[in-house]
PDB file of C-alpha atoms in Angstrom:
ATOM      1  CA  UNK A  11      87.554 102.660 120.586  1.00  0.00           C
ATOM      2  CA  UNK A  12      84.753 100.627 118.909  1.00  0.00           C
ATOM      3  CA  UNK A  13      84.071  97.283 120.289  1.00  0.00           C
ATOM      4  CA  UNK A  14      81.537  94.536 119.466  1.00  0.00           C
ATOM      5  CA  UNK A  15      80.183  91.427 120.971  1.00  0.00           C
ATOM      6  CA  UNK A  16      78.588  88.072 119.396  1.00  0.00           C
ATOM      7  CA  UNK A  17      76.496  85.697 120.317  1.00  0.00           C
ATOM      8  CA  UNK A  18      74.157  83.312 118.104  1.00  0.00           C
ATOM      9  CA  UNK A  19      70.471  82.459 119.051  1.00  0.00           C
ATOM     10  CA  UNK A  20      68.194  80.197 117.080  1.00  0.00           C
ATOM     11  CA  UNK A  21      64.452  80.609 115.907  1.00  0.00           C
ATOM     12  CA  UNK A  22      61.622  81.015 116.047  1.00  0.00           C
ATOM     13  CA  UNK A  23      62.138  81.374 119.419  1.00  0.00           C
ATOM     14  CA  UNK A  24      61.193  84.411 122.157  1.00  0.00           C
ATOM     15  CA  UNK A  25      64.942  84.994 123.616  1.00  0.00           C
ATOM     16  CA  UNK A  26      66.251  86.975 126.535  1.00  0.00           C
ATOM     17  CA  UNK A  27      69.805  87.642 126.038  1.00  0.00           C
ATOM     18  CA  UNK A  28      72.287  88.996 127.806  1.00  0.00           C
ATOM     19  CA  UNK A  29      74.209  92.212 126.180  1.00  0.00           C
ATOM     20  CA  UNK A  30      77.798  91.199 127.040  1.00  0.00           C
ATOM     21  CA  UNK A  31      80.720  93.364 128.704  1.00  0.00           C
ATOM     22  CA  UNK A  32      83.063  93.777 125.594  1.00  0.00           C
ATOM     23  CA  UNK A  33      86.667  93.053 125.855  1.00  0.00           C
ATOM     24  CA  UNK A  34      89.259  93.978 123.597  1.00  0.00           C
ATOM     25  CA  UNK A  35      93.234  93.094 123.971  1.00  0.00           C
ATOM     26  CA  UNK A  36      93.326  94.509 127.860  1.00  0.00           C
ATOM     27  CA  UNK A  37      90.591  92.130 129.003  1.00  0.00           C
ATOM     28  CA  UNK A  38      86.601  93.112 129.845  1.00  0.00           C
ATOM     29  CA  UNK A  39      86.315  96.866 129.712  1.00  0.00           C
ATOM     30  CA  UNK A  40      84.583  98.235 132.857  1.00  0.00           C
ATOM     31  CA  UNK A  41      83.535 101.805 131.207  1.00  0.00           C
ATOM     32  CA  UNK A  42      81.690 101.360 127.524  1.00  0.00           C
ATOM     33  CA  UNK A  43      78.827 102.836 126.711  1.00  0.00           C
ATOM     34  CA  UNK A  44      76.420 100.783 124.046  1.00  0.00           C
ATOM     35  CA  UNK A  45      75.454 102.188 120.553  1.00  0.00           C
ATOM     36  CA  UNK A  46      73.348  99.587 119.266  1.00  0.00           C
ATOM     37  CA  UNK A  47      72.738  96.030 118.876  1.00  0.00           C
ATOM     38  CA  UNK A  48      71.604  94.411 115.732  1.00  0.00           C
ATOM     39  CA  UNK A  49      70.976  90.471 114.358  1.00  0.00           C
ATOM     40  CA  UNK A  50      72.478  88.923 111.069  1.00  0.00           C
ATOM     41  CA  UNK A  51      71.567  86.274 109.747  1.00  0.00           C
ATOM     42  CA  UNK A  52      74.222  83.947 110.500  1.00  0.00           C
ATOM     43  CA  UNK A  53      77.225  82.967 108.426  1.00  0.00           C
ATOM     44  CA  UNK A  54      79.607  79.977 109.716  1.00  0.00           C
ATOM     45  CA  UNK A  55      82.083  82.138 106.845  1.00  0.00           C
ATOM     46  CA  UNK A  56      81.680  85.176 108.889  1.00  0.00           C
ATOM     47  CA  UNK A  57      80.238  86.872 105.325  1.00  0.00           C
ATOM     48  CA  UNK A  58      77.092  89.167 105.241  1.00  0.00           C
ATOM     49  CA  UNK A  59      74.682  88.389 103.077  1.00  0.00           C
ATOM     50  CA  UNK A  60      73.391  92.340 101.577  1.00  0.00           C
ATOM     51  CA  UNK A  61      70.148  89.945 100.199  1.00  0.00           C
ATOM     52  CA  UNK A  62      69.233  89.317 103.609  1.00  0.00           C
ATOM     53  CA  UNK A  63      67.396  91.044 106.547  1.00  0.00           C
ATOM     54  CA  UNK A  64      69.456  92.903 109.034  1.00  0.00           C
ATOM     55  CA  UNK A  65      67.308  93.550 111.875  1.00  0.00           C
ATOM     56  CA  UNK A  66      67.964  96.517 114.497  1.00  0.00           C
ATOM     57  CA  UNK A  67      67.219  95.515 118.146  1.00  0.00           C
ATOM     58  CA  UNK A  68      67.611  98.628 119.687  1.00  0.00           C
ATOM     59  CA  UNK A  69      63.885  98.715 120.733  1.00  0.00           C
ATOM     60  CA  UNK A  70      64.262  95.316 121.782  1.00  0.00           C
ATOM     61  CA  UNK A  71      66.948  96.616 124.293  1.00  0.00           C
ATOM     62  CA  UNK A  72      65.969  96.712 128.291  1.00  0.00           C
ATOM     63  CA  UNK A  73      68.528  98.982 129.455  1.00  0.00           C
ATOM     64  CA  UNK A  74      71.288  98.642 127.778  1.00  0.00           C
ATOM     65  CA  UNK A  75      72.046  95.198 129.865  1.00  0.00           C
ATOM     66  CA  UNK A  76      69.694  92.372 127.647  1.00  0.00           C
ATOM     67  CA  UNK A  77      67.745  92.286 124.696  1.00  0.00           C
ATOM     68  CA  UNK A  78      63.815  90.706 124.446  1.00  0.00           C
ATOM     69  CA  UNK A  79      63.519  89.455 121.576  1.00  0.00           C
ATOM     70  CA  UNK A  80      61.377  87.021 119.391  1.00  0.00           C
ATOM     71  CA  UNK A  81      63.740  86.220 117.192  1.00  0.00           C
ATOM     72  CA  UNK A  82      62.520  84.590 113.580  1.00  0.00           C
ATOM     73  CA  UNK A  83      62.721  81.121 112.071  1.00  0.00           C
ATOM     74  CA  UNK A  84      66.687  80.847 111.597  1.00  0.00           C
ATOM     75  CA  UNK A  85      70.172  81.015 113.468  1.00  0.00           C
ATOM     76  CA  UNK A  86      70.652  84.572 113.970  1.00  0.00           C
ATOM     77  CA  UNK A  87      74.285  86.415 114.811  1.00  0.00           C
ATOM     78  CA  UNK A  88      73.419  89.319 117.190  1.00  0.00           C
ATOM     79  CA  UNK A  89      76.022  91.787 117.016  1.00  0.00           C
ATOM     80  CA  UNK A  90      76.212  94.770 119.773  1.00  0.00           C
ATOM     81  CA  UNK A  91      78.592  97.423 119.247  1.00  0.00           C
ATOM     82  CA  UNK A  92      79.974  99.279 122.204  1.00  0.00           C
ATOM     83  CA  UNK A  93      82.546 102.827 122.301  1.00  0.00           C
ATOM     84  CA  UNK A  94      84.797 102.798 125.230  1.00  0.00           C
ATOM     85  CA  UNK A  95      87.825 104.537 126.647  1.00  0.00           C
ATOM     86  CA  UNK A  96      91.369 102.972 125.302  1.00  0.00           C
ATOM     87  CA  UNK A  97      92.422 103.820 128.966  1.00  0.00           C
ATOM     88  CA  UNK A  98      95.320 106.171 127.033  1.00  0.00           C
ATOM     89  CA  UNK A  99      96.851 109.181 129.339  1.00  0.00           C
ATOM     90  CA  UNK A 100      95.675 112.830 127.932  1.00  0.00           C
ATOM     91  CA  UNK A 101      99.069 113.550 125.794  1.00  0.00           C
ATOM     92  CA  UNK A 102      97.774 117.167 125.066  1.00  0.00           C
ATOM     93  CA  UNK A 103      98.726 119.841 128.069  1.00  0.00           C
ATOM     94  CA  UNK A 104      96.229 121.840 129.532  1.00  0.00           C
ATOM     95  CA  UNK A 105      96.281 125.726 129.322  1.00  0.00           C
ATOM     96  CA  UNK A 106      97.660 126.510 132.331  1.00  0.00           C
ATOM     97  CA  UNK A 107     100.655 124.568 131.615  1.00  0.00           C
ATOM     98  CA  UNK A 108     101.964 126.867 129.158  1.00  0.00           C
TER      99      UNK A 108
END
């Protein structure tokens, strides 16, 4: 499954943040693997603006745990995006049984 954290930071600042565990309707997931992490410019509507600058972080990204950033003159959103395990039982059999 595809999960995705959010927090908001303000510039122009130099931030450290935290990359969040994600959680989806279980609670925190304990196995997820991170695909990327970018920063929106931030919407109290929750609507992207296409006119403005999305900026990737991955390169920004100290082991997939925080993210060093000097983020710009504006409230940012920073978005990471996460695949994980639904935690589902294997409903296909195996070979050998049958």
């Amino acid at each position: 499954q595809l999960l995705s954290t959010s927090q908001i930071v303000e510039g122009p600042s130099s931030e450290k943040i935290k990359i969040e565990a994600p959680e989806n309707k279980l609670g925190e997931m304990n196995r997820h693997t991170l695909i990327t992490s970018i920063a929106i410019p931030y919407s109290a509507s929750k609507m992207i603006d296409m006119n403005k600058k999305t900026i990737s972080l991955d390169k920004f990204t100290v082991q997939d745990k925080g993210i060093e950033w000097d983020a710009p003159e504006g409230k940012w959103e920073v978005l990471s995006f996460f695949m994980s395990n639904t935690g589902q039982n294997l409903v296909v059999r195996t070979p050998k049984d049958w």
